[in-house]
mmCIF file of C-alpha atoms and ligand atoms in Angstrom:
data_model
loop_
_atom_site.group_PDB
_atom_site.id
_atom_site.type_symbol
_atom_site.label_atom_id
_atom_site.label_comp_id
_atom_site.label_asym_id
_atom_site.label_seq_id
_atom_site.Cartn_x
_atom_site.Cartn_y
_atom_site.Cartn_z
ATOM 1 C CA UNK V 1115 59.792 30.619 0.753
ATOM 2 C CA UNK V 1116 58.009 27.868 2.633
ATOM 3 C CA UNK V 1117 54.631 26.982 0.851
ATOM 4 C CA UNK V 1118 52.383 25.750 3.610
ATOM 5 C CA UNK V 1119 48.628 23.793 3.002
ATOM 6 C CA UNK V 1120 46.339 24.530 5.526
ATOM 7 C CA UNK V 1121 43.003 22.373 5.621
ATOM 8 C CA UNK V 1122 40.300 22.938 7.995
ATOM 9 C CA UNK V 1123 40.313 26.891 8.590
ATOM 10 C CA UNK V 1124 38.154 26.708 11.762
ATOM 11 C CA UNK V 1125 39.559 28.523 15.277
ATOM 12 C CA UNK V 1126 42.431 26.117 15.013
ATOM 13 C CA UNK V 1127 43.352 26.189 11.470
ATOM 14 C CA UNK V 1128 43.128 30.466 11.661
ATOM 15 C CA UNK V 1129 45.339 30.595 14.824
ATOM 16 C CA UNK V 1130 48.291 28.777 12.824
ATOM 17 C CA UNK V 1131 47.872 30.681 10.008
ATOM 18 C CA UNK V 1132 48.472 34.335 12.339
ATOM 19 C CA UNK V 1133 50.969 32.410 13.722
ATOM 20 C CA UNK V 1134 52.987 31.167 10.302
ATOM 21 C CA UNK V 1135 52.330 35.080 8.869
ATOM 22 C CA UNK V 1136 54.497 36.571 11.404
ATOM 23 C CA UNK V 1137 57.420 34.812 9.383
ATOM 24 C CA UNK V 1138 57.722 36.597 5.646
ATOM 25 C CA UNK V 1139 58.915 33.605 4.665
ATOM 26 C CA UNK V 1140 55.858 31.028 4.594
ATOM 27 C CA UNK V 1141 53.484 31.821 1.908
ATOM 28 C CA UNK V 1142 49.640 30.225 2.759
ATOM 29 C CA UNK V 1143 47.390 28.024 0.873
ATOM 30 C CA UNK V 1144 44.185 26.838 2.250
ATOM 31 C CA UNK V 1145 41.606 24.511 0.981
ATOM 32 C CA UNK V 1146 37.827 25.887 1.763
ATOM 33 C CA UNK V 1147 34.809 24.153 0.038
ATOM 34 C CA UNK V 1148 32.540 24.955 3.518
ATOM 35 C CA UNK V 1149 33.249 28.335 5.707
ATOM 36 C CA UNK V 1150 32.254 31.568 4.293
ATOM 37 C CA UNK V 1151 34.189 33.259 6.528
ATOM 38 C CA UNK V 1152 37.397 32.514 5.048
ATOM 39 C CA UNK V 1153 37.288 34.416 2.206
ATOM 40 C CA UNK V 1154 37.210 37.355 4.174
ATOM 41 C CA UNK V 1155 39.822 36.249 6.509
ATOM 42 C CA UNK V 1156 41.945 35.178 3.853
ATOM 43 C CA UNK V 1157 41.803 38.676 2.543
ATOM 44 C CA UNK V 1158 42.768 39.880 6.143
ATOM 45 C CA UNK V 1159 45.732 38.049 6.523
ATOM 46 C CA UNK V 1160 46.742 37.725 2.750
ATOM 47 C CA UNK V 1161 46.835 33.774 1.920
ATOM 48 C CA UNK V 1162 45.653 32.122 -0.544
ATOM 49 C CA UNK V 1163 42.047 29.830 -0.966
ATOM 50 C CA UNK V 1164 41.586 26.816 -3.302
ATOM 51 C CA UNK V 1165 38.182 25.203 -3.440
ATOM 52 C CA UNK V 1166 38.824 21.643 -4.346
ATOM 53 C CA UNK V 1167 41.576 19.472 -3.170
ATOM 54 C CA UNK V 1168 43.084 18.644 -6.725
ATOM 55 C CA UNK V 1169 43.351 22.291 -7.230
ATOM 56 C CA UNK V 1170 45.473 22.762 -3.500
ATOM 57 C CA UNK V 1171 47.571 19.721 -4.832
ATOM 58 C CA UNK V 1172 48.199 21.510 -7.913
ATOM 59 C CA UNK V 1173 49.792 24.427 -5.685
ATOM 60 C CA UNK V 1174 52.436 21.556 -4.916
ATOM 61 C CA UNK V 1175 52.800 22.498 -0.740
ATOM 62 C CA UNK V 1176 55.752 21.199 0.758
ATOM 63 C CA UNK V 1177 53.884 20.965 4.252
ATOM 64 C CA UNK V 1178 50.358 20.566 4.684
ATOM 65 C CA UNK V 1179 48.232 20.749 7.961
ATOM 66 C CA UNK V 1180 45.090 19.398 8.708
ATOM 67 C CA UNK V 1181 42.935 21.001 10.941
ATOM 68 C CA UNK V 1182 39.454 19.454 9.993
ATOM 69 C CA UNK V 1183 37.364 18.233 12.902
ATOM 70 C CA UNK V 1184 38.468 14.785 13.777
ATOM 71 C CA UNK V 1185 35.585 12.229 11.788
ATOM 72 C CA UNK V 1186 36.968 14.415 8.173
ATOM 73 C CA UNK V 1187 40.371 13.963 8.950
ATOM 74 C CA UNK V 1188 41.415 10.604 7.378
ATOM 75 C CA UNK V 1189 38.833 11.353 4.976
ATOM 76 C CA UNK V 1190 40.701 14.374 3.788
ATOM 77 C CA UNK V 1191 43.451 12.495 3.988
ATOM 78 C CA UNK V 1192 42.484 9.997 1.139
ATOM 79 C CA UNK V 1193 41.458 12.420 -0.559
ATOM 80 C CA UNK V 1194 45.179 13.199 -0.913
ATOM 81 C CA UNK V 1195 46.611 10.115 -1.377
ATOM 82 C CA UNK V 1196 48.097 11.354 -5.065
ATOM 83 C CA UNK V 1197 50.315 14.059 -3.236
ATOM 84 C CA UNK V 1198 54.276 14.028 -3.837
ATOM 85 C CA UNK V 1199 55.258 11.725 -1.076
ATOM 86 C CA UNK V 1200 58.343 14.885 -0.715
ATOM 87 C CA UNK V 1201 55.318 16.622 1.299
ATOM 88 C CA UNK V 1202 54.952 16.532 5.165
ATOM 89 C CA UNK V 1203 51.598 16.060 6.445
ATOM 90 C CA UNK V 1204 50.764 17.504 10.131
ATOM 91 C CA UNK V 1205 47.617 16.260 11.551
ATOM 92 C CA UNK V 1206 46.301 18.359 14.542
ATOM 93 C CA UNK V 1207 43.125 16.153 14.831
ATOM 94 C CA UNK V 1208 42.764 15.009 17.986
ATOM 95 C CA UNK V 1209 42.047 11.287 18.564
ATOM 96 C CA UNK V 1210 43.075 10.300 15.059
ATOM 97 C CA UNK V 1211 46.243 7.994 15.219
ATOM 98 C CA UNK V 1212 49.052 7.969 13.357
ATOM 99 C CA UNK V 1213 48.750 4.168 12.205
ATOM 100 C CA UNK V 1214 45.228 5.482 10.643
ATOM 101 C CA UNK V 1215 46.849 8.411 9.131
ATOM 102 C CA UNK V 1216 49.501 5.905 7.783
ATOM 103 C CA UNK V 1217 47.120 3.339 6.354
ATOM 104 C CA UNK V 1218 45.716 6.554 4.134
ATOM 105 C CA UNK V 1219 49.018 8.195 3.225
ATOM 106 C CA UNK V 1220 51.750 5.168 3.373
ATOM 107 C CA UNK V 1221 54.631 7.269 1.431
ATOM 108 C CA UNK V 1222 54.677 10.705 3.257
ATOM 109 C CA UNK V 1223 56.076 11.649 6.677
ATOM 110 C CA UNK V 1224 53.216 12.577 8.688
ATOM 111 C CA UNK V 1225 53.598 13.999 12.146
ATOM 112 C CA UNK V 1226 50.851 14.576 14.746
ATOM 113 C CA UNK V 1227 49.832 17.632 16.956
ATOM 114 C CA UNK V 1228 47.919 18.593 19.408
ATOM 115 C CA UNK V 1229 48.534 22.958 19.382
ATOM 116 C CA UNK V 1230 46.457 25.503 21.586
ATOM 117 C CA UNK V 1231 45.017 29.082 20.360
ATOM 118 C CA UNK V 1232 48.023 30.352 21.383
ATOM 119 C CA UNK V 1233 49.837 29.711 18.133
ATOM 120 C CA UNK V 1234 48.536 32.894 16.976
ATOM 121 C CA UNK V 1235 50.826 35.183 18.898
ATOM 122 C CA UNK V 1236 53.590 32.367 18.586
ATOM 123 C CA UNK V 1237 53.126 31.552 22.406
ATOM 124 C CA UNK V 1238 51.813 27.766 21.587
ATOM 125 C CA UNK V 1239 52.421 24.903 23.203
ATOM 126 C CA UNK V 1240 52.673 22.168 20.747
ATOM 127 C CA UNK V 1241 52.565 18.712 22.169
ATOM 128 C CA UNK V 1242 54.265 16.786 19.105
ATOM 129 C CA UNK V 1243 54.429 12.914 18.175
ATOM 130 C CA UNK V 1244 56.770 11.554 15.577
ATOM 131 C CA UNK V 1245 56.966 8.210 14.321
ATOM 132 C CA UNK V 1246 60.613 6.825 14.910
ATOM 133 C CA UNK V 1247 60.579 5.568 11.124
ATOM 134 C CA UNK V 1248 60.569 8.824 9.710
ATOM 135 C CA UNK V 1249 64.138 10.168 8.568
ATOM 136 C CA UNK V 1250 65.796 12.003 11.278
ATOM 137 C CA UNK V 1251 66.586 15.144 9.151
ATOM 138 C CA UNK V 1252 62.930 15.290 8.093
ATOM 139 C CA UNK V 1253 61.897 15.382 11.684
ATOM 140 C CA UNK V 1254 64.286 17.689 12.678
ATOM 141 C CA UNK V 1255 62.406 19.991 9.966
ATOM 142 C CA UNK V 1256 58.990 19.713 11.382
ATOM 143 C CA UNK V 1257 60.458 19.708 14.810
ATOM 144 C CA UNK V 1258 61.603 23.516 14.067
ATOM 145 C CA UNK V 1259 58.841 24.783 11.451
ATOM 146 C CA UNK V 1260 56.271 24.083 14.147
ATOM 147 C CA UNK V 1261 59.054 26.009 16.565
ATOM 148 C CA UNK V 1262 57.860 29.336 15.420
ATOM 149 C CA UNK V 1263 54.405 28.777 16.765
ATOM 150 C CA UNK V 1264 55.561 28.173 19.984
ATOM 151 C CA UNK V 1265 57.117 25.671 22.630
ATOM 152 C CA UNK V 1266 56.963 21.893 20.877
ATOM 153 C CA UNK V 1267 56.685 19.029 23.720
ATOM 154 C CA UNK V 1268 57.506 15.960 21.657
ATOM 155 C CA UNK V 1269 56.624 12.945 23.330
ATOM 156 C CA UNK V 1270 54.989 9.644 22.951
ATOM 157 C CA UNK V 1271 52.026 8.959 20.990
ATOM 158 C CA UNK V 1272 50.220 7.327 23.871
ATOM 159 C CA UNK V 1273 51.213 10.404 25.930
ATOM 160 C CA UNK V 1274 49.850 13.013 23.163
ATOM 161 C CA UNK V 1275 46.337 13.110 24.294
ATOM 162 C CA UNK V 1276 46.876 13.697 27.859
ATOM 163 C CA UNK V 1277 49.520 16.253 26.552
ATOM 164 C CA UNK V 1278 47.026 17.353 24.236
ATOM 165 C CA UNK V 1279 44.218 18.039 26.932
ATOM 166 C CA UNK V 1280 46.697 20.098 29.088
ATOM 167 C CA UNK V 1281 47.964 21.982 26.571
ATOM 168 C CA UNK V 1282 45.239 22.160 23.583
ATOM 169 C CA UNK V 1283 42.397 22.164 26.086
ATOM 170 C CA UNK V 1284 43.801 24.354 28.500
ATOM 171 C CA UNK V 1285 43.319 27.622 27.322
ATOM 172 C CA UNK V 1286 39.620 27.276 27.673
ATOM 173 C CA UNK V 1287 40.403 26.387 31.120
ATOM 174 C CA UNK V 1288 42.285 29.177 31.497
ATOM 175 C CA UNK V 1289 39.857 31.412 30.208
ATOM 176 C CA UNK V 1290 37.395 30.343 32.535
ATOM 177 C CA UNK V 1291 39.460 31.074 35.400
ATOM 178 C CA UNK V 1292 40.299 34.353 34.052
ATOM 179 C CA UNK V 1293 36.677 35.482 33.221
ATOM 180 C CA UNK V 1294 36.045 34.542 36.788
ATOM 181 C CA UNK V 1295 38.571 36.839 38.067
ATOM 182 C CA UNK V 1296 37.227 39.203 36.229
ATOM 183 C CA UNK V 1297 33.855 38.790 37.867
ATOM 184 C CA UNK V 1298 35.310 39.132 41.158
ATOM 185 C CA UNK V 1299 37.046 42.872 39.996
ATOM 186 C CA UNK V 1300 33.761 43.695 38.882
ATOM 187 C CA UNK V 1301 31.743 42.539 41.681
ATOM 188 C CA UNK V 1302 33.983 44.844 43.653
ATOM 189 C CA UNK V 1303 33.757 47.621 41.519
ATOM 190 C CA UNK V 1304 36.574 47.690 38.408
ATOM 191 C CA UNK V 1305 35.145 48.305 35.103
ATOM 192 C CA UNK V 1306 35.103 45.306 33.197
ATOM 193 C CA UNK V 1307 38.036 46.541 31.088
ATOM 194 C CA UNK V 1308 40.258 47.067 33.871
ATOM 195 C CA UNK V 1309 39.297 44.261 35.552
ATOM 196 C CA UNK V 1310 39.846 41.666 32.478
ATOM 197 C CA UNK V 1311 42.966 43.286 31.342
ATOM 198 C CA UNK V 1312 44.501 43.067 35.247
ATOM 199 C CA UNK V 1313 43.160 39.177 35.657
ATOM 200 C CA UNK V 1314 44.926 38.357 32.217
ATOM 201 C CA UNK V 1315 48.190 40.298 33.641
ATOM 202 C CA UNK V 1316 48.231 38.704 36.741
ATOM 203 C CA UNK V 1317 48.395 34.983 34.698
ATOM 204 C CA UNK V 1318 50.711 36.137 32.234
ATOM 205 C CA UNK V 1319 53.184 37.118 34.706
ATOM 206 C CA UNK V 1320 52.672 34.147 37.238
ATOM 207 C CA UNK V 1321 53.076 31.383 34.373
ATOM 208 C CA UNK V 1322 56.315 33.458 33.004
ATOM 209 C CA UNK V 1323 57.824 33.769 36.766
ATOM 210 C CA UNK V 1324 57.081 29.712 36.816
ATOM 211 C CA UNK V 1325 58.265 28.834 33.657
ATOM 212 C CA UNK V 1326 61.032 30.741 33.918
ATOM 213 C CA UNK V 1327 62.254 29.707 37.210
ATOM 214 C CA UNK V 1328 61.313 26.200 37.176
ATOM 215 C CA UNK V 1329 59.863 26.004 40.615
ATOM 216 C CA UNK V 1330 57.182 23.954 41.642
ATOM 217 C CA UNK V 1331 53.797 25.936 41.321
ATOM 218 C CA UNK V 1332 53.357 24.871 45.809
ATOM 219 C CA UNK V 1333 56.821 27.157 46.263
ATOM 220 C CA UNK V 1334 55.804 29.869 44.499
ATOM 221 C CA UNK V 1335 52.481 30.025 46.123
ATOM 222 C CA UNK V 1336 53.811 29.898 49.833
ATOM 223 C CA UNK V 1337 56.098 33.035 48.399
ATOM 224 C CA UNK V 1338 53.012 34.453 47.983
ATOM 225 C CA UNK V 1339 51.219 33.521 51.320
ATOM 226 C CA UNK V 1340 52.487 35.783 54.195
ATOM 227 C CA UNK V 1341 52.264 34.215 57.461
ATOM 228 C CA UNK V 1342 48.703 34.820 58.622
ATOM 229 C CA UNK V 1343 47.658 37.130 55.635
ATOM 230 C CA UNK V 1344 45.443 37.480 53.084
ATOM 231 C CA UNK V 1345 46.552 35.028 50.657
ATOM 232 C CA UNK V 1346 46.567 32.240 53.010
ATOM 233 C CA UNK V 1347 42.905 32.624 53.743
ATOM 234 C CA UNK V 1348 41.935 32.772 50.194
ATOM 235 C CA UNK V 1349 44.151 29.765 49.243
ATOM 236 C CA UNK V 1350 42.233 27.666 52.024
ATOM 237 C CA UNK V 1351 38.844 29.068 50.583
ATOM 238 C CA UNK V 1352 40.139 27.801 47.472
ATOM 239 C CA UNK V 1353 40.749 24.401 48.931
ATOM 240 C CA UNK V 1354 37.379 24.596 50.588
ATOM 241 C CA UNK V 1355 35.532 24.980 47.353
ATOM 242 C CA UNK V 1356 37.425 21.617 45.936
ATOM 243 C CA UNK V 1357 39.662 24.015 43.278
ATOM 244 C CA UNK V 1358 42.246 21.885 42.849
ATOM 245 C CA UNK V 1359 39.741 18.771 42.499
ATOM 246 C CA UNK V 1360 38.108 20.786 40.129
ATOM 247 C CA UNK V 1361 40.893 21.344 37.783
ATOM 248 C CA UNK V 1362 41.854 17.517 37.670
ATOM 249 C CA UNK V 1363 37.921 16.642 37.341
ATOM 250 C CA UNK V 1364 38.227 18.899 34.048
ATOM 251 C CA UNK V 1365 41.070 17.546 32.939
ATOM 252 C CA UNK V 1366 39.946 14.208 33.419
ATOM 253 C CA UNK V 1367 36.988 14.866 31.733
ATOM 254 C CA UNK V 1368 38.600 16.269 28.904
ATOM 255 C CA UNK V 1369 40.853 12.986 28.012
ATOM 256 C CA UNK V 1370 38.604 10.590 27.588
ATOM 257 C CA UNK V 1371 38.820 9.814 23.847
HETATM 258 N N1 LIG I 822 40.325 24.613 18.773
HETATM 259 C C1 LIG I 822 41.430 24.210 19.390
HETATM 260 O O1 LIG I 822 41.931 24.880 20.317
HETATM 261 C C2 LIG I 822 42.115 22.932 18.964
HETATM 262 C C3 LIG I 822 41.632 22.125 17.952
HETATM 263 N N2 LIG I 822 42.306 20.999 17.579
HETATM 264 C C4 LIG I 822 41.812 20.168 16.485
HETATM 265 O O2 LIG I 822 41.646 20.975 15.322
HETATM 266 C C5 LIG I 822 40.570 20.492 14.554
HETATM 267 C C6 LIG I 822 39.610 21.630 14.261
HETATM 268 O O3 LIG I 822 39.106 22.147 15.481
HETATM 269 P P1 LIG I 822 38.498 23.630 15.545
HETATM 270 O O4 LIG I 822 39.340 24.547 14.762
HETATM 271 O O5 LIG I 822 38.246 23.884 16.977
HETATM 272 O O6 LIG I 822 37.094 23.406 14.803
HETATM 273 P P2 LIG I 822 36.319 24.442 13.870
HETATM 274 O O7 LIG I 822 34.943 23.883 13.724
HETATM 275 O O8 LIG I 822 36.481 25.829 14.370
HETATM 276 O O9 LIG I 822 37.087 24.340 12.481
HETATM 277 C C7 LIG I 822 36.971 23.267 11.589
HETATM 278 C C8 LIG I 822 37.048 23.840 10.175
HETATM 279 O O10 LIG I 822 37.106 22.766 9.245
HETATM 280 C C9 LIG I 822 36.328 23.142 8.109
HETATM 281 N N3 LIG I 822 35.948 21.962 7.362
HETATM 282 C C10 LIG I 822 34.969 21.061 7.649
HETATM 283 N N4 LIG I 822 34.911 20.134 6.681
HETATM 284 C C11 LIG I 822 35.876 20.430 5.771
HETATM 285 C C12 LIG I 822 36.301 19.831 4.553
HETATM 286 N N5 LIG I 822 35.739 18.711 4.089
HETATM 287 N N6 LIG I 822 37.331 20.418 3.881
HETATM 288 C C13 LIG I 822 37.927 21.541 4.349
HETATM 289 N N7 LIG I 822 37.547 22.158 5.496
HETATM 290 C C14 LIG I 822 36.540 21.601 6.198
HETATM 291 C C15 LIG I 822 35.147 23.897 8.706
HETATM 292 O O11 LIG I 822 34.524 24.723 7.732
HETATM 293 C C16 LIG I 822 35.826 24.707 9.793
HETATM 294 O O12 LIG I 822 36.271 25.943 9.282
HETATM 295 C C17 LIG I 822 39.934 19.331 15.323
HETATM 296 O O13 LIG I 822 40.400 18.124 14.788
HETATM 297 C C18 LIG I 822 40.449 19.534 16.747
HETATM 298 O O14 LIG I 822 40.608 18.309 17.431
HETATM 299 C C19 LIG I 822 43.477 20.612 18.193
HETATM 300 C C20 LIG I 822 44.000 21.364 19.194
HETATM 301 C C21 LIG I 822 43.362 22.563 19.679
HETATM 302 O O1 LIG I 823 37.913 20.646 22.088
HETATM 303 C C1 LIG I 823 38.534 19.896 21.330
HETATM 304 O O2 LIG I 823 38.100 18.760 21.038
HETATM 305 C C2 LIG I 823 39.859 20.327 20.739
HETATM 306 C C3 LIG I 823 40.994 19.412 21.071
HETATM 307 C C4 LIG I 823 41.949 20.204 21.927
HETATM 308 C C5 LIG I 823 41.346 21.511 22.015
HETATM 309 N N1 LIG I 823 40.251 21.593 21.324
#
């Protein structure tokens, strides 16, 4: 049994938690002085709630996440500066570094993330950053516990936010082009059902066929683009309308902290 602190049960913090309950194993202990939802969640999903930090120490968790907005984090992280220094601290704030993290918590191994929604279903992407002074069986540990949420991209810390924005902001991004699609079946005369549940399909299928096969995202298109057909002409409306520019722009836009 892996006992597991989660602080900061917002979208983020409740998408880990799914995620971790698909696995018997990890029992759940939050810390909630703020969201009255959680209760009820809590009671949902079967984990536990403490109100006050010194009584979620006193649960002793051998990992703890924080997923507090960003200006609480190192706060929260003070706040548990008396915890065993055996106990891993995650920190999926975005835009909070690890020195800062360090300066709060000197004695415990702290890793940062930046995870998407996707974690709830275990299909995250989990852009990781480890310190090389942590032990290298300890980071093989958080290396695989955050493996069952999903796929972990470890990199650099001064890669993690543009890793972060791709990955942890990208859903939305996503979800915008999918509600769009959706539009467009409805527009043309799908109920919205249908239409949503054939947009989200479609994207499933086309980001498994190019995961899976590794080919750049331009060869799989021109697979798609018959020689003076249909896709063709919607690809260069596409490009007409700036799409691609688009996407960048919003990414962009996105990692600027
Ligand atoms: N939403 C997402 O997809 C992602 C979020 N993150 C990071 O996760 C963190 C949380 O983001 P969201 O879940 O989107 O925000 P949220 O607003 O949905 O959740 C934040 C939660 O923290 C709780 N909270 C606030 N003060 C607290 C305190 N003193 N003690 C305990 N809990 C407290 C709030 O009640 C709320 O439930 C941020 O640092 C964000 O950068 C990172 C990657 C993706
Ligand atoms: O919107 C945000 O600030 C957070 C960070 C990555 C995804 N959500």
């Amino acid at each position: 049994m892996t006992k597991i602190g989660i602080i900061g049960v917002g979208h983020m913090g409740s998408a880990i938690i799914k995620g971790l309950k698909k696995n018997p194993n990890n029992k759940i202990i939050t810390e909630n002085p703020v969201n009255p939802c959680v209760d009820k969640l809590a009671k949902e999903l079967d984990f536990e709630v403490t109100n006050t930090i010194l009584d979620f120490m006193s649960k002793r968790p051998e990992i703890i996440i924080l997923t507090t907005p960003a200006p609480i984090t190192l706060k929260i992280a003070e706040e548990l500066k008396n915890i065993s220094k055996d106990t891993i601290i995650i920190s999926a704030a975005a835009g909070i570094s690890y020195l800062d993290l360090k300066k709060q918590l000197p004695n415990n191994a702290i890793a940062r993330i930046i995870p998407n929604t996707p974690v709830a279903i275990n299909a995250g992407t989990i852009g990781l950053f480890l310190s090389s002074d942590i032990d290298q069986n300890i980071q093989t540990k958080i290396h695989d516990f955050l493996a069952q949420l999903g796929d972990v991209i470890a990199v650099k810390e001064s890669q993690l936010s543009i890793v972060g924005t791709i990955g942890g902001c990208g859903p939305a991004f996503v979800d915008v082009f999918l509600d769009a699609l959706g539009d467009s079946g409805v527009l043309n005369g799908l109920p919205r059902e249908l239409a949503n549940e054939l947009a989200s399909s479609m994207v499933k299928g086309s980001a498994s066929l190019a995961y899976e096969s590794k080919l750049a995202p331009s060869l799989l298109r021109d697979q798609v683009c018959s020689p003076g057909g249909t896709t063709i002409k919607g690809v260069a409306s596409l490009e007409k309308n700036s799409f691609r520019h688009a996407v960048i722009d919003a990414v962009n836009a996105a990692n600027q902290n």
